[in-house]
Coordinates of C-alpha atoms and ligand atoms in Angstrom, one line a residue:
X1 CA 175.2 -30.4 4.5
X2 CA 172.6 -27.9 5.6
X3 CA 173.7 -27.8 9.2
X4 CA 174.1 -24.1 9.9
X5 CA 177.0 -23.2 12.1
X6 CA 175.9 -20.8 14.9
X7 CA 178.6 -18.2 14.5
X8 CA 178.2 -17.4 10.9
X9 CA 175.0 -17.6 8.9
X10 CA 176.8 -18.3 5.6
X11 CA 178.9 -21.1 7.1
X12 CA 177.9 -24.7 6.7
X13 CA 179.5 -28.0 7.5
X14 CA 179.9 -31.3 5.7
X15 CA 182.1 -34.4 5.9
X16 CA 183.1 -34.8 2.3
X17 CA 183.1 -31.8 -0.1
X18 CA 183.6 -32.4 -3.8
X19 CA 184.8 -29.5 -5.9
X20 CA 183.4 -29.9 -9.4
X21 CA 180.2 -31.4 -10.8
X22 CA 181.8 -32.8 -14.0
X23 CA 182.2 -36.4 -15.1
X24 CA 184.3 -37.2 -12.1
X25 CA 182.5 -35.2 -9.4
X26 CA 179.1 -36.7 -10.3
X27 CA 180.5 -40.3 -10.2
X28 CA 182.1 -39.7 -6.8
X29 CA 179.0 -38.1 -5.5
X30 CA 176.9 -41.1 -6.6
X31 CA 179.3 -43.5 -4.9
X32 CA 179.7 -41.6 -1.7
X33 CA 175.9 -41.3 -1.4
X34 CA 175.6 -45.1 -1.9
X35 CA 177.8 -45.7 1.2
X36 CA 175.7 -43.2 3.2
X37 CA 178.4 -40.5 3.5
X38 CA 177.6 -36.9 4.3
X39 CA 178.6 -35.4 1.0
X40 CA 178.1 -32.3 -1.0
X41 CA 179.3 -31.0 -4.4
X42 CA 180.0 -27.4 -5.3
X43 CA 180.7 -26.1 -8.8
X44 CA 181.7 -22.7 -10.2
X45 CA 179.5 -23.1 -13.2
X46 CA 175.7 -22.6 -13.2
X47 CA 175.1 -26.2 -14.4
X48 CA 176.6 -29.7 -14.2
X49 CA 178.8 -31.4 -16.7
X50 CA 182.2 -29.6 -16.3
X51 CA 184.0 -29.8 -19.6
X52 CA 180.7 -30.8 -21.4
X53 CA 178.9 -27.8 -19.8
X54 CA 181.6 -25.3 -20.9
X55 CA 182.8 -26.4 -24.3
X56 CA 179.9 -25.3 -26.6
X57 CA 181.9 -24.4 -29.6
X58 CA 180.6 -25.7 -33.0
X59 CA 181.9 -29.1 -33.7
X60 CA 182.8 -30.1 -30.1
X61 CA 182.6 -33.8 -29.7
X62 CA 184.3 -36.9 -28.2
X63 CA 187.1 -38.5 -29.9
X64 CA 186.8 -41.6 -27.8
X65 CA 184.0 -44.0 -28.8
X66 CA 180.8 -42.8 -27.1
X67 CA 180.0 -46.2 -25.6
X68 CA 183.4 -46.3 -23.8
X69 CA 182.9 -42.8 -22.5
X70 CA 180.1 -43.6 -20.1
X71 CA 179.7 -44.8 -16.5
X72 CA 179.7 -48.5 -15.9
X73 CA 178.3 -48.4 -12.4
X74 CA 174.7 -49.0 -13.2
X75 CA 173.4 -51.8 -15.4
X76 CA 170.0 -50.1 -15.6
X77 CA 171.6 -46.9 -16.9
X78 CA 173.7 -48.8 -19.4
X79 CA 170.6 -50.5 -20.7
X80 CA 168.4 -47.5 -21.0
X81 CA 170.8 -45.0 -22.7
X82 CA 171.1 -45.0 -26.5
X83 CA 174.1 -43.3 -28.0
X84 CA 173.2 -41.6 -31.3
X85 CA 176.7 -41.4 -32.8
X86 CA 179.9 -43.3 -32.5
X87 CA 181.6 -40.1 -31.3
X88 CA 178.9 -38.1 -29.6
X89 CA 178.7 -34.3 -30.0
X90 CA 178.7 -32.1 -26.9
X91 CA 174.9 -31.6 -26.5
X92 CA 174.4 -35.4 -26.5
X93 CA 177.1 -35.9 -23.8
X94 CA 175.7 -33.1 -21.7
X95 CA 172.2 -34.5 -21.9
X96 CA 173.7 -37.9 -20.9
X97 CA 175.2 -36.4 -17.7
X98 CA 172.0 -34.5 -17.0
X99 CA 170.1 -37.8 -17.3
X100 CA 172.5 -39.5 -14.9
X101 CA 172.0 -36.6 -12.4
X102 CA 168.2 -36.9 -12.6
X103 CA 168.1 -40.6 -12.5
X104 CA 170.2 -40.8 -9.3
X105 CA 168.7 -37.7 -7.8
X106 CA 172.1 -36.0 -7.6
X107 CA 171.1 -32.4 -8.2
X108 CA 169.8 -31.8 -4.6
X109 CA 173.4 -32.5 -3.4
X110 CA 175.0 -29.9 -5.8
X111 CA 175.3 -26.2 -5.3
X112 CA 176.2 -24.2 -8.4
X113 CA 177.8 -20.7 -8.9
X114 CA 180.2 -21.5 -6.1
X115 CA 183.8 -20.5 -7.2
X116 CA 186.3 -21.6 -4.6
X117 CA 188.9 -19.0 -3.9
X118 CA 190.6 -20.2 -0.7
X119 CA 190.9 -23.4 1.2
X120 CA 192.8 -23.5 4.6
X121 CA 193.6 -26.5 6.8
X122 CA 193.2 -26.2 10.5
X123 CA 195.3 -28.6 12.6
X124 CA 193.3 -27.6 15.7
X125 CA 190.0 -29.1 14.6
X126 CA 191.1 -31.1 11.6
X127 CA 188.9 -29.3 9.1
X128 CA 189.2 -27.5 5.9
X129 CA 187.7 -24.0 5.7
X130 CA 186.7 -23.2 2.2
X131 CA 185.8 -19.7 1.1
X132 CA 183.8 -19.0 -2.1
X133 CA 183.8 -15.9 -4.3
X134 CA 180.2 -15.3 -3.3
X135 CA 181.1 -15.0 0.4
X136 CA 179.9 -18.5 1.4
X137 CA 182.1 -20.6 3.7
X138 CA 182.0 -24.4 4.0
X139 CA 183.9 -26.3 6.6
X140 CA 184.7 -29.9 5.6
X141 CA 186.5 -32.8 7.1
X142 CA 187.6 -34.0 3.6
X143 CA 188.0 -32.1 0.4
X144 CA 187.9 -33.9 -2.9
X145 CA 189.1 -32.0 -6.0
X146 CA 187.5 -32.9 -9.3
X147 CA 188.0 -29.7 -11.2
X148 CA 188.9 -31.2 -14.5
X149 CA 192.3 -31.2 -16.3
X150 CA 191.4 -28.6 -18.9
X151 CA 189.2 -26.0 -17.1
X152 CA 191.3 -22.9 -17.2
X153 CA 191.6 -21.6 -20.8
X154 CA 194.7 -19.8 -21.9
X155 CA 194.3 -16.7 -24.0
X156 CA 197.6 -15.9 -25.7
X157 CA 199.5 -12.8 -24.6
X158 CA 199.1 -10.7 -27.7
X159 CA 199.2 -6.9 -27.7
X160 CA 195.8 -5.4 -28.2
X161 CA 193.8 -8.4 -27.1
X162 CA 190.5 -7.1 -25.7
X163 CA 190.4 -4.1 -28.0
X164 CA 188.7 -6.0 -30.9
X165 CA 185.2 -4.7 -31.6
X166 CA 183.8 -8.0 -32.8
X167 CA 183.5 -11.3 -30.9
X168 CA 186.7 -12.4 -29.3
X169 CA 186.3 -15.8 -27.6
X170 CA 188.1 -18.9 -26.5
X171 CA 186.6 -22.2 -27.6
X172 CA 186.0 -22.9 -23.9
X173 CA 184.0 -19.7 -23.5
X174 CA 182.0 -19.9 -26.7
X175 CA 178.7 -17.9 -26.2
X176 CA 175.8 -20.3 -26.2
X177 CA 174.2 -20.6 -29.6
X178 CA 176.5 -18.0 -31.3
X179 CA 176.2 -18.4 -35.0
X180 CA 179.1 -17.6 -37.3
X181 CA 177.2 -18.0 -40.6
X182 CA 178.4 -15.4 -43.1
X183 CA 181.0 -14.0 -40.8
X184 CA 184.7 -13.3 -41.3
X185 CA 186.5 -15.5 -38.8
X186 CA 190.0 -16.2 -37.6
X187 CA 190.8 -19.3 -35.5
X188 CA 194.1 -19.3 -33.7
X189 CA 195.4 -22.8 -32.8
X190 CA 195.1 -26.2 -34.5
X191 CA 195.0 -28.6 -31.5
X192 CA 192.0 -31.0 -31.0
X193 CA 189.6 -28.1 -30.3
X194 CA 190.8 -25.9 -33.2
X195 CA 190.5 -28.9 -35.6
X196 CA 186.9 -29.5 -34.6
X197 CA 185.8 -25.9 -34.8
X198 CA 187.6 -25.2 -38.1
X199 CA 186.1 -28.2 -39.7
X200 CA 182.6 -27.4 -38.5
X201 CA 182.4 -23.7 -39.5
X202 CA 184.5 -23.6 -42.7
X203 CA 181.5 -24.0 -45.1
X204 CA 179.3 -21.6 -43.1
X205 CA 181.5 -18.6 -42.8
X206 CA 182.3 -15.9 -45.4
X207 CA 186.0 -16.3 -44.8
X208 CA 188.1 -18.4 -42.4
X209 CA 191.8 -17.6 -41.6
X210 CA 193.4 -20.5 -39.7
X211 CA 196.4 -19.1 -37.8
X212 CA 198.8 -22.0 -37.1
X213 CA 201.9 -21.9 -35.0
X214 CA 203.0 -25.6 -35.0
X215 CA 201.1 -28.1 -37.0
X216 CA 199.6 -31.0 -35.1
X217 CA 198.9 -34.5 -36.3
X218 CA 195.4 -35.5 -37.0
X219 CA 193.8 -38.8 -38.1
X220 CA 190.3 -39.6 -39.4
X221 CA 187.7 -40.1 -36.7
X222 CA 185.4 -42.3 -38.7
X223 CA 182.3 -40.9 -37.1
X224 CA 178.8 -42.3 -38.1
X225 CA 175.4 -42.7 -36.6
X226 CA 174.8 -45.7 -34.4
X227 CA 171.8 -47.7 -35.7
X228 CA 169.3 -49.3 -33.4
X229 CA 170.7 -52.8 -34.2
X230 CA 174.3 -51.7 -33.6
X231 CA 173.2 -50.1 -30.3
X232 CA 171.6 -53.4 -29.2
X233 CA 174.6 -55.3 -30.2
X234 CA 176.9 -52.9 -28.2
X235 CA 174.6 -53.2 -25.2
X236 CA 174.8 -56.9 -25.2
X237 CA 178.6 -56.7 -25.2
X238 CA 179.1 -54.0 -22.5
X239 CA 180.7 -56.3 -19.9
X240 CA 183.2 -57.5 -22.5
X241 CA 183.8 -53.9 -23.8
X242 CA 184.5 -52.5 -20.4
X243 CA 186.7 -55.4 -19.3
X244 CA 188.7 -54.9 -22.5
X245 CA 189.0 -51.1 -22.0
X246 CA 190.2 -51.6 -18.4
X247 CA 193.1 -53.6 -19.6
X248 CA 194.3 -51.2 -22.3
X249 CA 196.9 -48.6 -21.3
X250 CA 194.7 -45.6 -22.0
X251 CA 191.3 -47.1 -21.2
X252 CA 190.3 -46.9 -24.9
X253 CA 188.9 -49.7 -27.1
X254 CA 192.2 -49.5 -29.0
X255 CA 195.1 -51.6 -27.6
X256 CA 198.7 -51.5 -28.9
X257 CA 199.9 -54.6 -30.8
X258 CA 202.2 -57.0 -29.2
X259 CA 204.1 -57.2 -32.5
X260 CA 206.8 -54.6 -33.2
X261 CA 206.6 -52.8 -36.5
X262 CA 210.1 -54.2 -37.3
X263 CA 208.8 -57.8 -37.0
X264 CA 206.7 -57.5 -40.1
X265 CA 207.4 -56.5 -43.7
X266 CA 207.0 -52.9 -44.9
X267 CA 204.1 -54.1 -47.1
X268 CA 202.4 -55.5 -44.1
X269 CA 203.0 -52.4 -42.0
X270 CA 201.6 -50.2 -44.8
X271 CA 198.5 -52.4 -45.2
X272 CA 197.9 -52.3 -41.5
X273 CA 198.3 -48.5 -41.3
X274 CA 195.9 -48.1 -44.2
X275 CA 193.3 -50.2 -42.3
X276 CA 193.8 -48.2 -39.2
X277 CA 193.7 -44.9 -41.1
X278 CA 190.3 -45.9 -42.6
X279 CA 189.0 -47.3 -39.3
X280 CA 187.4 -45.6 -36.3
X281 CA 188.8 -43.4 -33.6
X282 CA 192.3 -43.5 -32.3
X283 CA 193.4 -46.8 -33.8
X284 CA 196.4 -45.4 -35.6
X285 CA 197.5 -43.7 -32.5
X286 CA 196.7 -46.2 -29.8
X287 CA 196.1 -49.5 -31.6
X288 CA 199.4 -49.6 -33.5
X289 CA 202.6 -51.6 -33.2
X290 CA 204.0 -50.6 -29.8
X291 CA 207.4 -49.4 -31.0
X292 CA 205.6 -46.7 -33.1
X293 CA 205.4 -44.4 -30.1
X294 CA 208.5 -45.5 -28.3
X295 CA 211.2 -45.8 -31.0
X296 CA 212.3 -42.9 -33.2
X297 CA 212.8 -45.0 -36.4
X298 CA 209.4 -46.7 -36.5
X299 CA 207.8 -43.4 -35.4
X300 CA 209.4 -41.6 -38.4
X301 CA 208.1 -44.2 -40.8
X302 CA 204.6 -44.0 -39.4
X303 CA 204.8 -40.2 -39.5
X304 CA 205.8 -40.3 -43.2
X305 CA 202.8 -42.5 -43.9
X306 CA 200.4 -40.0 -42.4
X307 CA 202.2 -37.1 -44.1
X308 CA 201.6 -38.9 -47.4
X309 CA 197.9 -38.9 -46.6
X310 CA 197.9 -35.1 -45.9
X311 CA 199.7 -34.5 -49.2
X312 CA 197.0 -36.6 -51.0
X313 CA 194.2 -34.7 -49.4
X314 CA 195.4 -31.1 -49.6
X315 CA 195.5 -29.8 -53.1
X316 CA 198.0 -27.0 -52.7
X317 CA 201.4 -28.6 -52.0
X318 CA 202.7 -25.6 -50.0
X319 CA 199.7 -25.7 -47.7
X320 CA 200.0 -29.5 -47.3
X321 CA 203.7 -29.1 -46.2
X322 CA 202.6 -26.5 -43.6
X323 CA 200.0 -28.8 -42.2
X324 CA 202.6 -31.6 -41.7
X325 CA 204.2 -31.3 -38.3
X326 CA 207.9 -31.0 -38.4
X327 CA 208.7 -30.6 -34.7
X328 CA 207.2 -34.0 -33.4
X329 CA 206.3 -37.4 -34.7
X330 CA 202.9 -38.9 -35.1
X331 CA 201.3 -39.9 -31.8
X332 CA 203.9 -38.2 -29.6
X333 CA 201.3 -35.5 -28.7
X334 CA 197.6 -36.0 -28.4
X335 CA 196.4 -36.7 -32.0
X336 CA 193.2 -34.9 -33.0
X337 CA 190.4 -36.9 -34.5
X338 CA 189.2 -35.2 -37.7
X339 CA 186.3 -35.4 -40.1
X340 CA 187.3 -33.6 -43.2
X341 CA 189.8 -31.1 -41.7
X342 CA 192.3 -31.3 -44.5
X343 CA 189.7 -30.8 -47.2
X344 CA 188.7 -27.5 -45.6
X345 CA 192.0 -26.1 -47.0
X346 CA 190.8 -26.8 -50.5
X347 CA 187.9 -24.4 -50.1
X348 CA 188.4 -20.9 -51.7
X349 CA 187.1 -19.1 -48.5
X350 CA 189.8 -20.7 -46.3
X351 CA 193.4 -19.7 -45.9
X352 CA 196.2 -21.1 -43.7
X353 CA 198.4 -18.5 -42.1
X354 CA 201.8 -19.7 -40.9
X355 CA 202.5 -17.8 -37.6
X356 CA 206.1 -19.0 -37.6
X357 CA 206.7 -17.0 -40.8
X358 CA 204.2 -14.2 -40.1
X359 CA 203.5 -13.8 -36.3
X360 CA 200.6 -11.8 -34.9
X361 CA 201.8 -8.3 -34.3
X362 CA 198.7 -7.2 -32.5
X363 CA 194.9 -7.5 -32.2
X364 CA 193.3 -4.3 -33.5
X365 CA 189.8 -2.9 -33.3
X366 CA 188.9 -4.5 -36.6
X367 CA 190.9 -7.7 -36.6
X368 CA 194.5 -9.0 -36.5
X369 CA 197.6 -7.4 -37.8
X370 CA 200.3 -9.9 -39.0
X371 CA 203.9 -9.1 -39.1
X372 CA 205.3 -9.9 -42.5
X373 CA 208.8 -8.8 -41.6
X374 CA 210.9 -5.9 -42.9
X375 CA 208.5 -3.4 -41.4
X376 CA 205.6 -4.8 -43.5
X377 CA 202.2 -5.7 -42.0
X378 CA 199.0 -7.3 -43.2
X379 CA 195.6 -6.6 -41.7
X380 CA 193.0 -9.4 -41.4
X381 CA 189.6 -7.7 -41.3
X382 CA 187.4 -9.8 -39.0
X383 CA 184.1 -10.3 -37.3
X384 CA 185.1 -13.1 -35.0
X385 CA 188.4 -14.1 -33.4
X386 CA 188.5 -17.6 -31.9
X387 CA 191.3 -18.6 -29.5
X388 CA 191.6 -22.4 -29.8
X389 CA 194.8 -21.9 -27.8
X390 CA 194.4 -24.6 -25.1
X391 CA 194.5 -24.6 -21.4
X392 CA 196.6 -24.0 -18.3
X393 CA 196.3 -27.7 -18.0
X394 CA 196.2 -30.0 -15.0
X395 CA 197.6 -27.7 -12.4
X396 CA 195.9 -24.5 -13.6
X397 CA 192.7 -25.1 -11.7
X398 CA 194.7 -25.5 -8.4
X399 CA 196.9 -22.5 -9.0
X400 CA 193.8 -20.2 -9.1
X401 CA 192.9 -21.2 -5.5
X402 CA 194.8 -20.2 -2.4
X403 CA 195.2 -23.6 -0.9
X404 CA 197.0 -23.5 2.5
X405 CA 198.1 -26.7 4.3
X406 CA 200.0 -27.4 7.5
X407 CA 202.2 -24.6 8.9
X408 CA 200.9 -22.1 6.3
X409 CA 202.4 -23.9 3.3
X410 CA 200.8 -22.9 0.0
X411 CA 200.1 -25.5 -2.7
X412 CA 201.1 -22.9 -5.3
X413 CA 204.6 -22.7 -3.7
X414 CA 204.9 -26.4 -3.2
X415 CA 204.2 -26.9 -7.0
X416 CA 206.2 -23.9 -8.2
X417 CA 208.7 -26.0 -10.1
X418 CA 206.2 -28.6 -11.0
X419 CA 203.6 -30.7 -9.1
X420 CA 204.5 -33.5 -6.7
X421 CA 201.9 -35.9 -5.5
X422 CA 201.5 -39.0 -3.5
X423 CA 200.2 -41.5 -6.1
X424 CA 198.4 -38.7 -7.8
X425 CA 195.7 -38.6 -5.0
X426 CA 197.3 -36.6 -2.2
X427 CA 199.9 -34.0 -1.4
X428 CA 202.0 -34.2 1.7
X429 CA 201.4 -31.2 4.1
X430 CA 197.8 -31.1 2.8
X431 CA 196.0 -33.6 5.0
X432 CA 192.5 -34.7 4.2
X433 CA 192.8 -33.2 0.7
X434 CA 192.2 -35.7 -2.1
X435 CA 192.9 -35.0 -5.7
X436 CA 190.6 -37.1 -7.9
X437 CA 191.6 -35.4 -11.1
X438 CA 195.0 -33.8 -11.2
X439 CA 198.7 -34.2 -11.8
X440 CA 200.4 -37.6 -11.9
X441 CA 197.2 -39.5 -11.6
X442 CA 196.0 -42.3 -13.8
X443 CA 192.8 -40.4 -14.2
X444 CA 194.6 -37.8 -16.1
X445 CA 195.8 -39.9 -19.0
X446 CA 193.2 -42.5 -19.6
X447 CA 189.9 -42.3 -21.5
X448 CA 188.1 -40.2 -18.9
X449 CA 185.4 -42.2 -17.2
X450 CA 187.6 -45.3 -17.4
X451 CA 190.5 -43.5 -15.8
X452 CA 188.5 -41.8 -13.1
X453 CA 186.6 -44.9 -12.1
X454 CA 189.8 -46.3 -10.7
X455 CA 190.3 -43.2 -8.6
X456 CA 186.7 -42.9 -7.6
X457 CA 186.5 -46.6 -6.6
X458 CA 189.7 -46.1 -4.5
X459 CA 188.3 -43.0 -2.9
X460 CA 185.0 -44.7 -2.0
X461 CA 186.8 -47.7 -0.5
X462 CA 189.0 -45.2 1.4
X463 CA 186.0 -43.3 2.7
X464 CA 184.6 -46.6 4.0
X465 CA 187.9 -47.3 5.7
X466 CA 187.9 -43.7 7.1
X467 CA 184.4 -44.2 8.5
X468 CA 185.0 -47.7 9.9
X469 CA 188.2 -46.7 11.6
X470 CA 187.2 -43.3 12.7
X471 CA 190.1 -41.7 10.8
X472 CA 190.2 -38.0 11.1
X473 CA 193.6 -37.2 9.5
X474 CA 194.8 -38.7 6.3
X475 CA 198.0 -37.5 4.7
X476 CA 200.4 -38.7 1.9
X477 CA 203.9 -39.4 3.2
X478 CA 206.6 -37.2 1.8
X479 CA 208.9 -40.2 1.1
X480 CA 206.1 -41.9 -0.8
X481 CA 205.5 -38.7 -2.8
X482 CA 209.2 -38.4 -3.7
X483 CA 209.1 -42.1 -4.8
X484 CA 206.0 -41.6 -6.9
X485 CA 207.2 -38.5 -8.7
X486 CA 210.4 -40.5 -9.6
X487 CA 208.4 -43.5 -10.8
X488 CA 206.2 -41.3 -13.0
X489 CA 209.2 -39.5 -14.4
X490 CA 210.9 -42.8 -15.2
X491 CA 207.8 -44.5 -16.7
X492 CA 207.0 -41.4 -18.8
X493 CA 210.6 -41.1 -20.1
X494 CA 210.1 -44.4 -22.0
X495 CA 207.6 -42.7 -24.3
X496 CA 208.5 -40.2 -27.0
X497 CA 205.5 -38.3 -25.7
X498 CA 207.5 -37.2 -22.7
X499 CA 209.8 -35.2 -25.0
X500 CA 207.3 -33.2 -27.0
X501 CA 205.9 -29.7 -26.2
X502 CA 202.3 -30.2 -25.2
X503 CA 200.0 -29.8 -22.2
X504 CA 200.9 -33.3 -21.2
X505 CA 204.3 -32.0 -20.2
X506 CA 203.1 -28.7 -18.8
X507 CA 203.9 -26.6 -21.8
X508 CA 201.1 -24.2 -21.3
X509 CA 201.0 -20.6 -20.3
X510 CA 203.3 -21.1 -17.3
X511 CA 206.2 -22.3 -19.3
X512 CA 208.3 -20.6 -21.9
X513 CA 208.7 -22.8 -25.0
X514 CA 212.2 -24.0 -24.1
X515 CA 211.7 -24.7 -20.4
X516 CA 212.1 -28.1 -18.9
X517 CA 209.0 -30.3 -19.1
X518 CA 207.1 -31.0 -15.9
X519 CA 205.8 -34.3 -14.7
X520 CA 202.1 -33.6 -15.2
X521 CA 200.4 -36.9 -16.2
X522 CA 201.1 -40.5 -15.5
X523 CA 201.7 -42.4 -18.7
X524 CA 202.3 -45.8 -17.1
X525 CA 198.8 -47.0 -18.1
X526 CA 195.5 -47.5 -16.3
X527 CA 196.0 -51.2 -15.4
X528 CA 199.3 -50.4 -13.6
X529 CA 197.9 -47.4 -11.9
X530 CA 194.9 -49.4 -10.7
X531 CA 197.2 -52.1 -9.3
X532 CA 199.2 -49.5 -7.4
X533 CA 196.1 -48.0 -5.8
X534 CA 194.8 -51.5 -5.0
X535 CA 198.0 -52.3 -3.2
X536 CA 197.4 -49.4 -0.9
X537 CA 193.9 -50.6 0.0
X538 CA 195.1 -54.2 0.6
X539 CA 198.1 -53.2 2.7
X540 CA 196.5 -50.7 5.0
X541 CA 197.8 -47.5 3.2
X542 CA 201.6 -47.8 3.6
X543 CA 202.1 -44.6 1.6
X544 CA 199.9 -42.5 3.9
X545 CA 199.9 -41.4 7.5
X546 CA 196.5 -42.1 9.1
X547 CA 195.4 -41.1 12.5
X548 CA 192.3 -41.1 14.7
X549 CA 192.1 -38.8 17.6
X550 CA 189.0 -40.8 18.8
X551 CA 191.2 -43.8 19.7
X552 CA 194.2 -41.6 20.3
X553 CA 196.4 -43.8 18.2
X554 CA 198.2 -43.7 14.9
X555 CA 196.8 -46.6 12.9
X556 CA 199.5 -46.7 10.4
X557 CA 202.9 -45.4 11.0
Ligands
LIG1 P1 195.9 -27.8 -27.3 O1 196.0 -29.2 -27.8 O2 196.8 -27.4 -26.2 O3 196.2 -26.9 -28.6 C1 196.3 -25.5 -28.5 C2 196.6 -25.0 -29.9 O4 196.8 -23.5 -29.8 C3 197.9 -25.5 -30.5 O5 197.8 -25.5 -31.9 C4 198.9 -24.4 -30.1 O6 200.0 -24.3 -31.0 C5 198.1 -23.2 -30.3 N1 198.6 -22.0 -29.5 C6 198.7 -22.0 -28.2 N2 199.2 -20.8 -27.8 C7 199.3 -20.1 -29.0 C8 199.8 -18.8 -29.2 N3 200.2 -17.9 -28.3 N4 199.8 -18.4 -30.5 C9 199.4 -19.2 -31.5 N5 199.0 -20.5 -31.3 C10 198.9 -20.9 -30.0 O7 194.4 -27.4 -26.9 P2 193.0 -27.9 -27.4 O8 192.0 -27.1 -26.8 O9 193.0 -27.9 -28.9 O10 193.0 -29.4 -26.9 C11 193.1 -29.7 -25.6 C12 192.6 -31.1 -25.3 O11 191.2 -31.0 -25.4 C13 193.0 -32.1 -26.2 O12 194.2 -32.7 -25.9 C14 191.9 -33.1 -26.1 O13 192.1 -34.0 -25.0 C15 190.7 -32.3 -25.8 P3 201.4 -25.1 -30.7 O14 201.2 -26.5 -31.1 O15 201.6 -24.9 -29.2 O16 202.4 -24.4 -31.4

């Protein structure tokens, strides 16, 4: 960038502008620099790392194996980085990303504190004009969105929120270094973030009230330090590990069994589940018999097995029952990896509050007032309220920006009833706008760096094509978009996951609890998604309309 436009001092120009300096944006920046593109990254935060920059709540860590959640593009990087734990905590991941940025000299291409508020396409000069909260304006030929799937936190709409005199924070907005030792704390929400923060702080706080709406399934994470010898052994196997992960549906080290649960005896199933439960990571969820997440019968049996484990681990039978999900089966929503979560409820300073029975009436100056029914209330006196209430997922980051395409069409309006994308990478009527992380993309449902590398590789190849052919207009075809949405809907419908209420189906702040699910993520698996993107490269982009005014011809019609 750096070329200052004569008519406005605060306006600059660039060919490729990436929005977001997280795991995806950094990878894309690295690869576009490698091909010599004129590229710049902007980020609303004051530092790089995206999710790993923002989520600083106690206990925040991967629940994918650390060594699978790293870039594979540089052998040197792979050889020099040591992971300390099987499932790295947030500070370690952030320092990894900072190391990557330093090693490849990426920082000079990133501008921080740049919150995008408006992006408008101009058909006259085939450019996007992007306006930032701080008044800066950037004009770009191509805009690449890498804003993360979970970067807009949702605070519940509870009367009185904001009036509390103590600390009221979302897990995503946790104040750097804030210590809860000796405090009276309430955590609202028991998804993956809630489970981590609850487990981490339970033995430090004076009292902990866990406010749960629906219970969520959890399985042991099996975290442990990685020894020097183990690290060396992993390093020697990286090629094999990445090749394996690339062929698993979700890009994890865990791969579903070819066998159906009904092909083996009950004794064998139980023995296998016991092994998975005592193993590492998401094995029980992703490395199980394949019918466990597609067929209600096998799913029920697996759920009963995990429910048995909860009953064994939680001393109070009533509390155990509350912690066993009743509205969905195991693995039909994102399963949280836990490290002693259930034992927390055996501590005398911890209580589980069932919000279904006693909803929050209001937040008060001194805590939370629960509605006990029949005009009765109970006041929780608190120092800290933690909202572990999730995110306006996948489309939330786009909804916050006024994105205007051809003929004044607004992205917000186009996606009003749910997102529609062309292969998860573009939207018709929004030329030259690429979505690297967003709805209906393989990047959204696979172990993150594994999922995004498919999109980043495709984007880099596409940028090379654009440069070689002088393409100045690149737009997803409407008919390809309709076909893709239909395909995603059909593929997703084969999984029980498509029927549960979770952020995977758009059940976030925008949807009332009984509204129809949206087609947010692509659950067809990373290998299938990669093949589909490769087909486009090999066949000259049949799903897109490409044109070059330089040669005055439509290259692909
Ligand atoms: P999740 O998985 O969306 O979990 C949010 C939790 O907050 C969940 O337990 C919700 O209960 C609860 N919630 C949401 N709104 C409310 C209100 N209004 N009242 C009470 N409880 C509420 O978000 P996480 O941050 O835990 O995890 C997101 C992803 O981060 C995760 O999938 C990993 O990929 C990492 P509900 O189940 O909806 O009844």
